C-alpha cells in the first residue's frame, strides 16, 4: 500500500491527499481503484495511460493540472469528456462519500472559476474542428467580441432557436416539451411522497421528494419524476417545458443531503456508450444514474401552470439560476449550465410520457414533445 507523496500546487488537491492518507483502509481503497483502472479490467487502461496515470500520485498530479487546464479537443477525439471521466474515477474507491462528494463539488466550483477567465478560451477554436462538437456550429451565435471564456462558449446560444429546435405544440397546453438537449434516463412514479428507483440496487431505494426540492410547499405526494443527462457536446441551456402562469427561480443552489447516502455503490455512475448517434462515448463511469441528485448541488425552478398544477425543473450541478419570479412562455430559456452541470430533473404532478422512450438511448431535443398532461 502506497501512501501518496505528491506535493500539490493547489490547496484543494493537498486536502484530498491528506484525506486519503489519514486512514490506512482509505489509502488502500484509493490505491486499489487506481490500480483497477490502470490494469484495464474495467476497460479503462487507455484513458489512464493517455493522462499518464499509473499510480495514486499520478492521479493527484492530474487533479492539480486539471484545475488550470485549458479545454481543447483533437479533430476526432474527445479529450474534454475523457478528463471528466478520469477525474470521477475515485468514486469507485467505496470510501467516505460524504466528505468526497463535498470535495468534488468544491473542485468543480474552483475549476469553474478558471473556466470563466479569458485564459480558458485559448483553445475554443479546436471544438470547431472536432466532428463531435461542430455538427451544428453554423447555427450558433458568434459573439462579435469573440468568446471571452470557455464557459462563455459552453453556454452558447442558437442564432434562431425556432429553426434549430422548433417548439412542439405551441398552441396546446397539454403538450410537455423536453427541457434540454439530452438523453432520456427514465421516469418513475411518485407514490406517497417517495420515488422508488429500483435500478440502483436489487431492493430499490426510496428517495423523498421533499428532500430533493427542500420544501414542503409543493405537493408532489403523487406524481411523476423524470431524469435526463447531457454530454459535453450538447446545447447547455434549459427551456420551460410547459406554459406557466408564473415561474419562481431559486438560484441559491439547494445543497445536497449526504445523510441520505446509505451505500456508495448505490450512486456509482454507470457506463454508457453513445456510439449510435456519433456523439462520442463514455469509456469510464459517466454521471447519469438517477438517485444521486439528492446529494448534488442544484437549482430549482417551479412553474405554476393554469390547469395542471406545478412543474419543478432542477438543473443538477453548476447551473446558473438567478433568484427571481418571472413570466415565461413554453420553450423560453430559463437557465443554463456552465462546465460541470450535466443533468436535469423534472417533477410533475401527473403526466403521460410519449411512447418509445428508452432509458440511456433516446435522444431528446430541447422543445420537442416529451409528454402530455392527463
C-alpha positions as a printed NumPy array, in Angstrom:
array([[  0.   ,   0.   ,   0.   ],
       [  1.468,   3.322,  -1.091],
       [  0.737,   6.477,   0.914],
       [  0.555,   9.407,  -1.543],
       [  3.654,  11.611,  -1.548],
       [  2.779,  14.081,  -4.297],
       [  3.319,  17.717,  -3.278],
       [  0.384,  19.523,  -4.849],
       [  0.393,  23.121,  -6.041],
       [ -3.293,  23.559,  -5.221],
       [ -4.54 ,  23.529,  -1.615],
       [ -7.647,  21.63 ,  -2.687],
       [ -5.565,  18.745,  -4.033],
       [ -3.477,  18.75 ,  -0.854],
       [ -6.751,  18.345,   1.057],
       [ -7.574,  15.244,  -0.99 ],
       [ -4.089,  13.795,  -0.45 ],
       [ -4.379,  14.347,   3.313],
       [ -7.884,  12.864,   3.384],
       [ -6.619,   9.716,   1.658],
       [ -3.544,   9.453,   3.902],
       [ -5.349,   9.811,   7.238],
       [ -6.772,   6.295,   7.148],
       [ -4.923,   3.13 ,   6.103],
       [ -8.038,   1.413,   4.776],
       [ -8.977,   4.502,   2.773],
       [ -5.475,   4.676,   1.32 ],
       [ -5.781,   1.059,   0.225],
       [ -9.188,   1.661,  -1.379],
       [ -7.912,   4.604,  -3.423],
       [ -4.802,   2.703,  -4.498],
       [ -6.961,  -0.272,  -5.482],
       [ -9.306,   1.956,  -7.507],
       [ -6.395,   3.426,  -9.451],
       [ -4.774,   0.005,  -9.935],
       [ -8.038,  -1.418, -11.295],
       [ -8.322,   1.406, -13.806],
       [ -4.685,   1.143, -14.881],
       [ -4.92 ,  -2.639, -15.293],
       [ -7.756,  -2.124, -17.733],
       [-10.081,  -4.755, -16.283],
       [-12.836,  -2.121, -16.428],
       [-11.939,  -1.039, -19.964],
       [-10.066,   1.976, -18.671],
       [ -6.39 ,   1.31 , -19.43 ],
       [ -6.109,   3.619, -22.441],
       [ -7.821,   6.535, -20.712],
       [ -5.491,   6.33 , -17.723],
       [ -2.443,   5.877, -19.963],
       [ -3.394,   8.926, -22.034],
       [ -3.305,  11.001, -18.852],
       [ -0.013,   9.457, -17.701],
       [ -1.65 ,   7.88 , -14.652],
       [ -0.009,   4.757, -13.232],
       [ -0.191,   5.489,  -9.514],
       [ -2.248,   7.413,  -6.987],
       [  0.407,  10.154,  -7.019],
       [ -0.08 ,  10.438, -10.777],
       [ -3.814,  10.882, -10.234],
       [ -3.219,  13.694,  -7.726],
       [ -0.91 ,  15.386, -10.24 ],
       [ -3.675,  15.034, -12.85 ],
       [ -6.162,  16.757, -10.495],
       [ -3.638,  19.519,  -9.812],
       [ -3.207,  20.205, -13.533],
       [ -6.932,  19.93 , -14.273],
       [ -7.76 ,  22.974, -12.155],
       [ -5.828,  25.137, -14.651],
       [ -6.387,  23.065, -17.804],
       [ -7.42 ,  24.988, -20.924],
       [-10.098,  22.781, -22.561],
       [ -9.289,  21.565, -26.062],
       [-10.013,  18.595, -28.29 ],
       [ -8.257,  16.989, -31.231],
       [-10.001,  16.66 , -34.59 ],
       [-11.572,  13.29 , -33.789],
       [-11.053,  12.682, -30.066],
       [-12.891,  13.964, -27.024],
       [-10.231,  14.896, -24.509],
       [-12.725,  17.033, -22.617],
       [-15.019,  14.104, -21.886],
       [-12.061,  11.819, -21.154],
       [-10.75 ,  14.15 , -18.461],
       [-14.188,  14.374, -16.857],
       [-14.452,  10.609, -16.639],
       [-10.901,  10.028, -15.399],
       [-11.426,  12.686, -12.741],
       [-14.528,  10.977, -11.341],
       [-12.86 ,   7.576, -11.051],
       [-12.211,   7.902,  -7.237],
       [-15.955,   7.483,  -6.683],
       [-15.225,   3.806,  -7.232],
       [-12.988,   3.759,  -4.151],
       [-16.008,   2.908,  -1.956],
       [-14.818,   5.304,   0.732],
       [-16.343,   8.09 ,   2.851],
       [-18.641,   9.514,   0.204],
       [-19.926,  12.284,   2.458],
       [-16.543,  14.041,   2.531],
       [-15.66 ,  13.091,  -1.035],
       [-18.9  ,  14.43 ,  -2.53 ],
       [-18.289,  17.744,  -0.756],
       [-14.743,  17.821,  -2.136],
       [-15.967,  17.069,  -5.677],
       [-18.43 ,  19.971,  -5.548],
       [-15.692,  22.287,  -4.247],
       [-13.337,  21.131,  -7.004],
       [-15.982,  21.774,  -9.667],
       [-16.544,  25.27 ,  -8.291],
       [-12.833,  26.13 ,  -8.306],
       [-12.391,  24.717, -11.8  ],
       [-15.421,  26.717, -12.91 ],
       [-13.795,  29.943, -11.735],
       [-10.817,  29.275, -14.007],
       [-13.087,  28.335, -16.918],
       [-14.68 ,  31.776, -16.678],
       [-11.339,  33.536, -17.275],
       [-10.099,  34.818, -20.675],
       [ -7.177,  32.377, -20.48 ],
       [ -9.585,  29.424, -20.599],
       [-10.836,  30.408, -24.083],
       [ -7.431,  29.946, -25.735],
       [ -8.366,  26.681, -27.487],
       [-12.095,  27.117, -28.153],
       [-11.262,  27.022, -31.876],
       [-10.371,  23.309, -31.514],
       [-14.036,  22.46 , -30.873],
       [-14.973,  23.902, -34.266],
       [-12.654,  21.367, -35.938],
       [-13.956,  18.37 , -33.982],
       [-16.61 ,  16.251, -35.689],
       [-18.412,  15.54 , -32.413],
       [-18.784,  19.196, -31.459],
       [-19.137,  21.034, -34.773],
       [-22.18 ,  19.299, -36.276],
       [-24.406,  22.35 , -35.744],
       [-21.747,  25.047, -35.443],
       [-23.28 ,  27.046, -38.287],
       [-26.384,  27.504, -36.113],
       [-24.541,  29.012, -33.115],
       [-24.474,  32.716, -32.343],
       [-20.955,  34.081, -32.843],
       [-20.318,  36.97 , -30.429],
       [-18.736,  39.97 , -32.137],
       [-16.223,  40.234, -29.31 ],
       [-15.3  ,  36.559, -29.627],
       [-15.607,  34.004, -26.846],
       [-14.352,  35.689, -23.673],
       [-14.006,  32.42 , -21.715],
       [-14.553,  28.704, -22.135],
       [-17.765,  28.947, -20.111],
       [-18.962,  31.697, -22.451],
       [-18.692,  29.204, -25.309],
       [-20.043,  26.28 , -23.258],
       [-23.293,  28.198, -22.624],
       [-23.602,  29.266, -26.289],
       [-26.97 ,  30.046, -27.87 ],
       [-28.665,  29.37 , -31.203],
       [-28.929,  32.092, -33.847],
       [-32.586,  31.153, -34.332],
       [-33.896,  28.623, -31.84 ],
       [-37.244,  28.327, -33.637],
       [-35.339,  26.971, -36.628],
       [-32.737,  24.925, -34.736],
       [-35.181,  23.495, -32.171],
       [-38.827,  24.044, -33.228],
       [-41.365,  24.176, -30.401],
       [-43.796,  21.237, -30.224],
       [-47.443,  22.042, -29.504],
       [-47.095,  25.829, -29.488],
       [-50.865,  26.203, -29.111],
       [-51.549,  23.113, -26.996],
       [-51.22 ,  23.476, -23.214],
       [-51.291,  19.695, -22.771],
       [-48.031,  19.148, -24.651],
       [-44.958,  18.989, -22.392],
       [-41.645,  19.591, -24.143],
       [-38.109,  18.5  , -23.318],
       [-36.23 ,  20.897, -21.057],
       [-32.845,  20.249, -22.682],
       [-30.9  ,  18.566, -25.449],
       [-30.19 ,  15.375, -23.545],
       [-30.503,  11.618, -23.266],
       [-33.599,  10.296, -21.553],
       [-32.657,   8.286, -18.468],
       [-36.059,   7.23 , -17.203],
       [-39.234,   8.245, -15.426],
       [-40.652,   6.992, -12.137],
       [-43.922,   7.411, -10.271],
       [-44.008,   9.37 ,  -7.032],
       [-46.01 ,   7.342,  -4.511],
       [-46.789,   8.72 ,  -1.055],
       [-44.103,  11.358,  -1.493],
       [-41.319,   8.933,  -2.475],
       [-39.636,   7.933,  -5.709],
       [-38.553,   4.287,  -5.763],
       [-35.704,   3.795,  -8.226],
       [-35.246,   0.045,  -8.453],
       [-32.31 ,   0.211, -10.848],
       [-29.92 ,   1.388,  -8.137],
       [-29.817,  -1.945,  -6.373],
       [-31.818,  -5.16 ,  -6.214],
       [-34.11 ,  -3.958,  -3.439],
       [-34.8  ,  -0.458,  -4.72 ],
       [-34.204,   2.755,  -2.814],
       [-36.878,   5.224,  -1.749],
       [-35.952,   8.874,  -2.232],
       [-38.209,  11.524,  -0.596],
       [-39.252,  14.293,  -2.987],
       [-39.324,  16.83 ,  -0.143],
       [-35.585,  16.228,   0.356],
       [-34.931,  16.777,  -3.349],
       [-36.916,  20.023,  -3.507],
       [-36.065,  21.083,   0.071],
       [-39.559,  22.485,   0.502],
       [-42.907,  21.306,   1.839],
       [-44.892,  23.949,  -0.046],
       [-45.133,  21.915,  -3.254],
       [-47.455,  18.916,  -3.189],
       [-45.908,  16.068,  -5.144],
       [-47.334,  13.395,  -2.861],
       [-48.242,  11.51 ,  -6.016],
       [-46.826,  12.468,  -9.373],
       [-44.006,  11.746, -11.796],
       [-40.213,  12.178, -11.676],
       [-38.024,  12.112, -14.796],
       [-34.285,  12.413, -15.33 ],
       [-32.156,  13.175, -18.382],
       [-28.402,  13.641, -18.736],
       [-26.337,  15.81 , -21.044],
       [-22.919,  15.275, -22.579],
       [-20.29 ,  17.983, -23.107],
       [-21.267,  18.23 , -26.791],
       [-24.856,  19.245, -26.057],
       [-26.539,  22.645, -26.089],
       [-26.428,  23.587, -22.41 ],
       [-29.429,  25.848, -21.925],
       [-32.69 ,  24.726, -20.363],
       [-36.122,  25.824, -21.56 ],
       [-39.574,  25.899, -19.976],
       [-41.365,  22.572, -20.591],
       [-44.888,  23.995, -20.194],
       [-46.926,  27.192, -20.423],
       [-46.714,  28.803, -16.992],
       [-48.768,  31.41 , -15.266],
       [-45.67 ,  32.295, -13.268],
       [-42.24 ,  30.768, -12.67 ],
       [-40.202,  31.067,  -9.48 ],
       [-36.454,  30.511,  -9.726],
       [-34.403,  29.6  ,  -6.67 ],
       [-30.794,  30.328,  -7.559],
       [-29.478,  29.789,  -4.054],
       [-28.306,  26.318,  -5.055],
       [-30.049,  23.692,  -2.951],
       [-27.403,  21.768,  -1.048],
       [-27.009,  18.02 ,  -1.231],
       [-28.148,  15.915,   1.716],
       [-25.277,  13.478,   2.146],
       [-27.035,  11.827,   5.099],
       [-29.186,  10.033,   2.528],
       [-26.198,   8.061,   1.252],
       [-26.562,   4.511,   2.531],
       [-24.083,   2.714,   0.328],
       [-21.597,   4.212,  -2.14 ],
       [-22.477,   1.506,  -4.66 ],
       [-25.965,   2.991,  -4.932],
       [-24.646,   6.121,  -6.6  ],
       [-21.808,   4.714,  -8.698],
       [-22.221,   6.294, -12.092],
       [-22.863,   3.691, -14.716],
       [-21.152,   3.36 , -18.067],
       [-22.901,   4.44 , -21.217],
       [-21.61 ,   4.12 , -24.743],
       [-23.053,   6.775, -27.023],
       [-21.89 ,   5.395, -30.332],
       [-25.24 ,   5.25 , -32.109],
       [-25.61 ,   8.995, -32.72 ],
       [-21.965,   9.694, -33.487],
       [-21.593,  11.838, -30.404],
       [-18.698,  10.063, -28.778],
       [-18.684,   7.566, -25.962],
       [-18.168,   7.06 , -22.272],
       [-15.448,   4.532, -21.51 ],
       [-15.295,   5.303, -17.807],
       [-18.179,   5.866, -15.42 ],
       [-20.275,   8.815, -16.575],
       [-22.566,  10.752, -14.234],
       [-26.04 ,   9.599, -15.156],
       [-27.658,   7.37 , -12.529],
       [-30.93 ,   8.639, -11.138],
       [-30.761,   8.953,  -7.363],
       [-27.535,  10.865,  -6.891],
       [-29.419,  14.136,  -7.488],
       [-30.44 ,  14.105,  -3.826],
       [-26.876,  14.823,  -2.695],
       [-25.824,  17.117,  -5.554],
       [-25.983,  20.901,  -5.582],
       [-28.876,  22.016,  -7.761],
       [-31.076,  24.888,  -8.824],
       [-34.872,  24.875,  -8.592],
       [-37.392,  26.445, -10.957],
       [-41.057,  25.977, -10.013],
       [-43.582,  26.629, -12.775],
       [-47.252,  27.087, -11.885],
       [-49.495,  26.063, -14.79 ],
       [-53.086,  27.166, -15.268],
       [-54.743,  23.746, -15.243],
       [-52.124,  21.096, -14.432],
       [-50.538,  22.082, -11.138],
       [-46.857,  22.789, -10.539],
       [-43.857,  21.585, -12.529],
       [-40.401,  21.639, -10.9  ],
       [-37.26 ,  21.848, -13.048],
       [-33.946,  21.077, -11.33 ],
       [-30.676,  21.686, -13.195],
       [-28.108,  19.496, -11.4  ],
       [-24.568,  20.781, -10.945],
       [-23.056,  24.105, -11.974],
       [-26.235,  25.702, -13.29 ],
       [-26.749,  29.438, -13.457],
       [-30.187,  30.111, -11.981],
       [-30.852,  33.58 , -10.598],
       [-33.445,  34.018,  -7.836],
       [-36.413,  35.756,  -9.44 ],
       [-40.145,  35.48 , -10.063],
       [-40.912,  35.891, -13.748],
       [-43.407,  35.199, -16.503],
       [-42.209,  32.995, -19.355],
       [-43.708,  31.098, -22.267],
       [-43.31 ,  27.409, -23.026],
       [-39.988,  26.909, -24.765],
       [-38.338,  30.041, -23.323],
       [-34.817,  29.848, -21.896],
       [-34.971,  29.571, -18.082],
       [-31.412,  28.611, -17.042],
       [-28.077,  27.433, -18.38 ],
       [-25.139,  25.24 , -17.427],
       [-21.557,  26.267, -17.113],
       [-18.991,  23.485, -17.311],
       [-19.771,  20.858, -14.681],
       [-23.551,  20.764, -14.965],
       [-24.747,  17.797, -16.966],
       [-28.118,  16.642, -15.631],
       [-31.689,  17.826, -15.397],
       [-34.627,  16.53 , -13.357],
       [-38.281,  17.452, -13.927],
       [-41.04 ,  16.68 , -11.412],
       [-44.714,  16.74 , -12.441],
       [-47.944,  16.259, -10.565],
       [-49.022,  13.817, -13.303],
       [-48.184,  13.322, -16.981],
       [-48.152,  10.563, -19.59 ],
       [-44.821,  10.205, -21.386],
       [-44.784,   9.62 , -25.112],
       [-44.241,   6.034, -26.226],
       [-40.897,   4.694, -27.365],
       [-38.683,   6.435, -24.808],
       [-35.735,   4.16 , -23.971],
       [-33.59 ,   4.977, -20.914],
       [-29.997,   5.655, -21.883],
       [-30.815,   5.548, -25.595],
       [-33.455,   8.072, -26.645],
       [-32.037,  11.441, -27.625],
       [-34.245,  14.39 , -26.684],
       [-34.067,  17.711, -28.47 ],
       [-34.97 ,  20.695, -26.347],
       [-38.532,  21.929, -27.054],
       [-39.533,  18.61 , -28.695],
       [-42.539,  16.7  , -27.323],
       [-41.761,  14.666, -24.211],
       [-45.129,  14.012, -22.57 ],
       [-48.73 ,  15.159, -22.248],
       [-50.777,  16.221, -19.288],
       [-53.601,  13.838, -18.495]])
